[in-house]
Amino acid sequence: MAPQKIAFLPFGLLVDMWRWEVFAGNVTEQNYNERWWQMRTAIQGLTSPVKRSDLVIDFDPGSKFHVPADVPYIRYFISHILQFQFHESLCEAAGQYDRNDPNSKLHQCDIYESQEAGKLLGDMLKMGSSVPWPDAMEAITGQRDMSAKPLINFFQPLIDWLEDQNEMNDEMIGWDLNWSPPEEEWTQPEPEPEPSDGASSHVGALWLLLLSLTFYFVSNH
């Protein structure tokens, strides 16, 4: 579960961080792609496998549907936080977890077939959009503010294990923000020339001829 939930969080945050910088005018068109990879390196620890160019050739943010479609992405980041906050409260309702007991493990909780947890969740869902979302969250968690603490508690055994492994193997924590792909292995491609009006007309005529021949043979056979 950790590769799916934890590994997503940096990307879930940076997509809209990049969009907000664009909307604020802090990034120019010529630097869209450069800033995208700066943020991916700083926040995710990822870099492009080959050197990328400016917007004239490459626009990597556009490969994410939400960017060209202008769909906010922060909702996915928030949902990954809230689901563990909800899970903690549902586990407490089911009698499967006690946040004040250090021996109680959130990742071992199972709310399957718990009527208490089901009622708590159902009562919250019944509110729909009739109340502001903080009111609905308070009804199930007793809090009006988001908290990442339940998420951390859920993955605490994994965090402890990773810290032990890093110390045992003397691993470097973090990454080099200035690393970039070797430039000698990269050649910027030439942009494809736009077809001339004459070429477009020639292609259009060939298509009309092909369609006419197809229609003729279909009609006479």
Short mmCIF file of N, CA and C in Angstrom, two decimals, residues 66-163:
data_model
loop_
_atom_site.label_atom_id
_atom_site.label_comp_id
_atom_site.label_asym_id
_atom_site.label_seq_id
_atom_site.Cartn_x
_atom_site.Cartn_y
_atom_site.Cartn_z
N HIS A 66 -4.88 16.59 -16.39
CA HIS A 66 -5.44 17.68 -15.59
C HIS A 66 -4.83 19.04 -15.94
N VAL A 67 -3.64 19.05 -16.51
CA VAL A 67 -3.01 20.33 -16.86
C VAL A 67 -3.67 20.96 -18.08
N PRO A 68 -3.72 20.30 -19.24
CA PRO A 68 -4.39 20.93 -20.39
C PRO A 68 -5.90 21.07 -20.20
N ALA A 69 -6.51 20.18 -19.39
CA ALA A 69 -7.96 20.25 -19.17
C ALA A 69 -8.32 21.24 -18.06
N ASP A 70 -7.32 21.83 -17.40
CA ASP A 70 -7.54 22.80 -16.33
C ASP A 70 -8.41 22.21 -15.21
N VAL A 71 -8.02 21.03 -14.74
CA VAL A 71 -8.73 20.35 -13.65
C VAL A 71 -7.84 20.38 -12.41
N PRO A 72 -8.30 20.95 -11.30
CA PRO A 72 -7.48 20.98 -10.08
C PRO A 72 -7.08 19.58 -9.65
N TYR A 73 -5.84 19.43 -9.22
CA TYR A 73 -5.30 18.12 -8.85
C TYR A 73 -5.14 17.97 -7.35
N ILE A 74 -5.24 19.06 -6.61
CA ILE A 74 -4.98 19.03 -5.17
C ILE A 74 -6.00 18.14 -4.46
N ARG A 75 -7.16 17.91 -5.09
CA ARG A 75 -8.20 17.06 -4.49
C ARG A 75 -7.67 15.65 -4.19
N TYR A 76 -6.78 15.15 -5.06
CA TYR A 76 -6.26 13.81 -4.87
C TYR A 76 -5.26 13.77 -3.70
N PHE A 77 -4.49 14.82 -3.58
CA PHE A 77 -3.57 14.93 -2.45
C PHE A 77 -4.36 14.96 -1.14
N ILE A 78 -5.39 15.79 -1.10
CA ILE A 78 -6.20 15.92 0.11
C ILE A 78 -6.89 14.60 0.45
N SER A 79 -7.40 13.92 -0.56
CA SER A 79 -8.11 12.66 -0.31
C SER A 79 -7.20 11.62 0.32
N HIS A 80 -5.92 11.62 -0.05
CA HIS A 80 -4.99 10.65 0.51
C HIS A 80 -4.70 10.94 1.99
N ILE A 81 -4.86 12.19 2.40
CA ILE A 81 -4.70 12.55 3.81
C ILE A 81 -5.97 12.20 4.59
N LEU A 82 -7.12 12.62 4.05
CA LEU A 82 -8.38 12.46 4.76
C LEU A 82 -8.77 10.99 4.94
N GLN A 83 -8.44 10.14 3.98
CA GLN A 83 -8.89 8.75 4.09
C GLN A 83 -8.30 8.06 5.31
N PHE A 84 -7.09 8.43 5.70
CA PHE A 84 -6.50 7.84 6.90
C PHE A 84 -7.07 8.48 8.17
N GLN A 85 -7.44 9.75 8.06
CA GLN A 85 -8.09 10.42 9.18
C GLN A 85 -9.47 9.78 9.44
N PHE A 86 -10.21 9.51 8.35
CA PHE A 86 -11.49 8.82 8.48
C PHE A 86 -11.29 7.40 9.02
N HIS A 87 -10.28 6.73 8.48
CA HIS A 87 -10.04 5.34 8.88
C HIS A 87 -9.76 5.25 10.38
N GLU A 88 -8.99 6.17 10.90
CA GLU A 88 -8.68 6.17 12.33
C GLU A 88 -9.95 6.29 13.16
N SER A 89 -10.84 7.20 12.78
CA SER A 89 -12.09 7.41 13.53
C SER A 89 -13.01 6.20 13.42
N LEU A 90 -13.08 5.60 12.23
CA LEU A 90 -13.91 4.42 12.04
C LEU A 90 -13.37 3.24 12.84
N CYS A 91 -12.05 3.12 12.93
CA CYS A 91 -11.45 2.05 13.72
C CYS A 91 -11.76 2.23 15.21
N GLU A 92 -11.76 3.47 15.66
CA GLU A 92 -12.11 3.73 17.06
C GLU A 92 -13.57 3.40 17.31
N ALA A 93 -14.45 3.75 16.37
CA ALA A 93 -15.88 3.43 16.52
C ALA A 93 -16.10 1.93 16.56
N ALA A 94 -15.27 1.18 15.83
CA ALA A 94 -15.40 -0.27 15.78
C ALA A 94 -14.72 -0.95 16.97
N GLY A 95 -14.06 -0.17 17.84
CA GLY A 95 -13.36 -0.74 18.97
C GLY A 95 -12.08 -1.46 18.59
N GLN A 96 -11.54 -1.11 17.42
CA GLN A 96 -10.35 -1.78 16.90
C GLN A 96 -9.06 -0.98 17.14
N TYR A 97 -9.22 0.25 17.64
CA TYR A 97 -8.04 1.11 17.76
C TYR A 97 -8.27 2.16 18.84
N ASP A 98 -7.19 2.48 19.54
CA ASP A 98 -7.22 3.54 20.56
C ASP A 98 -6.00 4.42 20.35
N ARG A 99 -6.25 5.64 19.91
CA ARG A 99 -5.13 6.54 19.58
C ARG A 99 -4.29 6.89 20.81
N ASN A 100 -4.84 6.71 22.00
CA ASN A 100 -4.10 7.03 23.23
C ASN A 100 -3.32 5.85 23.78
N ASP A 101 -3.44 4.69 23.14
CA ASP A 101 -2.73 3.49 23.57
C ASP A 101 -1.56 3.24 22.62
N PRO A 102 -0.33 3.37 23.10
CA PRO A 102 0.84 3.17 22.21
C PRO A 102 0.95 1.75 21.66
N ASN A 103 0.30 0.80 22.30
CA ASN A 103 0.33 -0.58 21.83
C ASN A 103 -0.74 -0.88 20.80
N SER A 104 -1.63 0.08 20.56
CA SER A 104 -2.69 -0.11 19.57
C SER A 104 -2.15 0.28 18.19
N LYS A 105 -2.29 -0.62 17.20
CA LYS A 105 -1.70 -0.41 15.87
C LYS A 105 -2.81 -0.14 14.85
N LEU A 106 -2.74 1.03 14.23
CA LEU A 106 -3.77 1.42 13.27
C LEU A 106 -3.75 0.51 12.05
N HIS A 107 -2.59 0.06 11.61
CA HIS A 107 -2.51 -0.76 10.41
C HIS A 107 -3.09 -2.16 10.62
N GLN A 108 -3.34 -2.53 11.87
CA GLN A 108 -3.91 -3.85 12.16
C GLN A 108 -5.43 -3.80 12.32
N CYS A 109 -6.00 -2.62 12.18
CA CYS A 109 -7.44 -2.46 12.35
C CYS A 109 -8.21 -3.05 11.17
N ASP A 110 -9.35 -3.65 11.47
CA ASP A 110 -10.23 -4.20 10.43
C ASP A 110 -11.67 -3.84 10.79
N ILE A 111 -12.28 -2.98 10.02
CA ILE A 111 -13.65 -2.51 10.33
C ILE A 111 -14.70 -3.31 9.55
N TYR A 112 -14.28 -4.38 8.93
CA TYR A 112 -15.22 -5.20 8.16
C TYR A 112 -16.37 -5.68 9.05
N GLU A 113 -17.60 -5.46 8.58
CA GLU A 113 -18.84 -5.87 9.24
C GLU A 113 -19.08 -5.16 10.57
N SER A 114 -18.38 -4.06 10.82
CA SER A 114 -18.63 -3.28 12.03
C SER A 114 -19.83 -2.37 11.82
N GLN A 115 -20.91 -2.61 12.54
CA GLN A 115 -22.10 -1.78 12.41
C GLN A 115 -21.86 -0.37 12.95
N GLU A 116 -21.03 -0.26 13.98
CA GLU A 116 -20.73 1.05 14.56
C GLU A 116 -19.98 1.93 13.56
N ALA A 117 -18.97 1.34 12.93
CA ALA A 117 -18.21 2.09 11.93
C ALA A 117 -19.09 2.42 10.73
N GLY A 118 -19.91 1.47 10.32
CA GLY A 118 -20.80 1.70 9.18
C GLY A 118 -21.79 2.81 9.44
N LYS A 119 -22.34 2.86 10.66
CA LYS A 119 -23.31 3.91 10.99
C LYS A 119 -22.64 5.28 11.01
N LEU A 120 -21.43 5.34 11.58
CA LEU A 120 -20.71 6.62 11.63
C LEU A 120 -20.43 7.14 10.23
N LEU A 121 -19.97 6.25 9.35
CA LEU A 121 -19.69 6.65 7.98
C LEU A 121 -20.98 7.00 7.24
N GLY A 122 -22.03 6.19 7.43
CA GLY A 122 -23.30 6.44 6.75
C GLY A 122 -23.93 7.76 7.16
N ASP A 123 -23.88 8.08 8.45
CA ASP A 123 -24.45 9.35 8.92
C ASP A 123 -23.73 10.55 8.31
N MET A 124 -22.42 10.41 8.13
CA MET A 124 -21.66 11.50 7.51
C MET A 124 -22.02 11.63 6.03
N LEU A 125 -22.11 10.50 5.34
CA LEU A 125 -22.41 10.54 3.91
C LEU A 125 -23.80 11.08 3.63
N LYS A 126 -24.74 10.86 4.55
CA LYS A 126 -26.11 11.36 4.37
C LYS A 126 -26.16 12.88 4.28
N MET A 127 -25.17 13.54 4.85
CA MET A 127 -25.15 15.01 4.82
C MET A 127 -24.98 15.53 3.39
N GLY A 128 -24.30 14.74 2.55
CA GLY A 128 -24.09 15.18 1.17
C GLY A 128 -23.45 16.55 1.12
N SER A 129 -24.01 17.40 0.26
CA SER A 129 -23.49 18.77 0.13
C SER A 129 -24.35 19.77 0.90
N SER A 130 -25.14 19.26 1.84
CA SER A 130 -26.04 20.15 2.59
C SER A 130 -25.30 20.98 3.62
N VAL A 131 -24.08 20.57 3.98
CA VAL A 131 -23.28 21.30 4.97
C VAL A 131 -21.88 21.50 4.42
N PRO A 132 -21.15 22.50 4.91
CA PRO A 132 -19.75 22.66 4.50
C PRO A 132 -18.94 21.42 4.88
N TRP A 133 -17.92 21.11 4.05
CA TRP A 133 -17.16 19.88 4.28
C TRP A 133 -16.50 19.80 5.65
N PRO A 134 -16.08 20.92 6.27
CA PRO A 134 -15.51 20.78 7.63
C PRO A 134 -16.54 20.27 8.64
N ASP A 135 -17.82 20.61 8.43
CA ASP A 135 -18.86 20.10 9.32
C ASP A 135 -18.99 18.59 9.18
N ALA A 136 -18.95 18.11 7.93
CA ALA A 136 -19.06 16.67 7.69
C ALA A 136 -17.85 15.94 8.26
N MET A 137 -16.67 16.52 8.11
CA MET A 137 -15.47 15.89 8.65
C MET A 137 -15.51 15.86 10.17
N GLU A 138 -16.02 16.92 10.77
CA GLU A 138 -16.12 16.96 12.23
C GLU A 138 -17.08 15.89 12.74
N ALA A 139 -18.13 15.59 11.96
CA ALA A 139 -19.11 14.59 12.38
C ALA A 139 -18.49 13.20 12.47
N ILE A 140 -17.48 12.93 11.69
CA ILE A 140 -16.89 11.59 11.69
C ILE A 140 -15.57 11.54 12.46
N THR A 141 -14.83 12.65 12.49
CA THR A 141 -13.51 12.63 13.14
C THR A 141 -13.46 13.43 14.44
N GLY A 142 -14.46 14.30 14.65
CA GLY A 142 -14.42 15.18 15.82
C GLY A 142 -13.47 16.35 15.63
N GLN A 143 -12.93 16.51 14.43
CA GLN A 143 -12.00 17.60 14.13
C GLN A 143 -12.46 18.34 12.88
N ARG A 144 -12.11 19.61 12.81
CA ARG A 144 -12.44 20.40 11.63
C ARG A 144 -11.22 20.67 10.75
N ASP A 145 -10.07 20.22 11.20
CA ASP A 145 -8.83 20.46 10.46
C ASP A 145 -8.25 19.15 9.96
N MET A 146 -7.63 19.21 8.80
CA MET A 146 -6.92 18.05 8.27
C MET A 146 -5.69 17.76 9.12
N SER A 147 -5.35 16.48 9.19
CA SER A 147 -4.15 16.08 9.91
C SER A 147 -3.52 14.87 9.22
N ALA A 148 -2.21 14.92 9.05
CA ALA A 148 -1.49 13.80 8.46
C ALA A 148 -1.03 12.81 9.52
N LYS A 149 -1.33 13.07 10.79
CA LYS A 149 -0.86 12.19 11.86
C LYS A 149 -1.39 10.77 11.72
N PRO A 150 -2.70 10.57 11.40
CA PRO A 150 -3.18 9.19 11.23
C PRO A 150 -2.44 8.45 10.10
N LEU A 151 -2.13 9.14 9.01
CA LEU A 151 -1.38 8.51 7.93
C LEU A 151 -0.01 8.07 8.42
N ILE A 152 0.65 8.93 9.19
CA ILE A 152 1.97 8.60 9.73
C ILE A 152 1.86 7.42 10.70
N ASN A 153 0.82 7.44 11.54
CA ASN A 153 0.64 6.34 12.50
C ASN A 153 0.42 5.02 11.77
N PHE A 154 -0.32 5.05 10.67
CA PHE A 154 -0.61 3.84 9.92
C PHE A 154 0.68 3.21 9.38
N PHE A 155 1.56 4.06 8.86
CA PHE A 155 2.79 3.56 8.24
C PHE A 155 4.00 3.61 9.18
N GLN A 156 3.78 3.86 10.48
CA GLN A 156 4.90 3.99 11.41
C GLN A 156 5.80 2.75 11.45
N PRO A 157 5.25 1.53 11.42
CA PRO A 157 6.15 0.36 11.38
C PRO A 157 7.07 0.37 10.17
N LEU A 158 6.55 0.80 9.03
CA LEU A 158 7.38 0.87 7.83
C LEU A 158 8.42 1.98 7.97
N ILE A 159 8.04 3.10 8.53
CA ILE A 159 8.98 4.21 8.74
C ILE A 159 10.13 3.76 9.63
N ASP A 160 9.79 3.07 10.72
CA ASP A 160 10.82 2.60 11.65
C ASP A 160 11.77 1.61 10.95
N TRP A 161 11.21 0.71 10.14
CA TRP A 161 12.03 -0.28 9.45
C TRP A 161 12.96 0.39 8.44
N LEU A 162 12.43 1.37 7.70
CA LEU A 162 13.26 2.05 6.71
C LEU A 162 14.39 2.84 7.38
N GLU A 163 14.09 3.47 8.49
CA GLU A 163 15.12 4.22 9.21
C GLU A 163 16.23 3.28 9.69
#
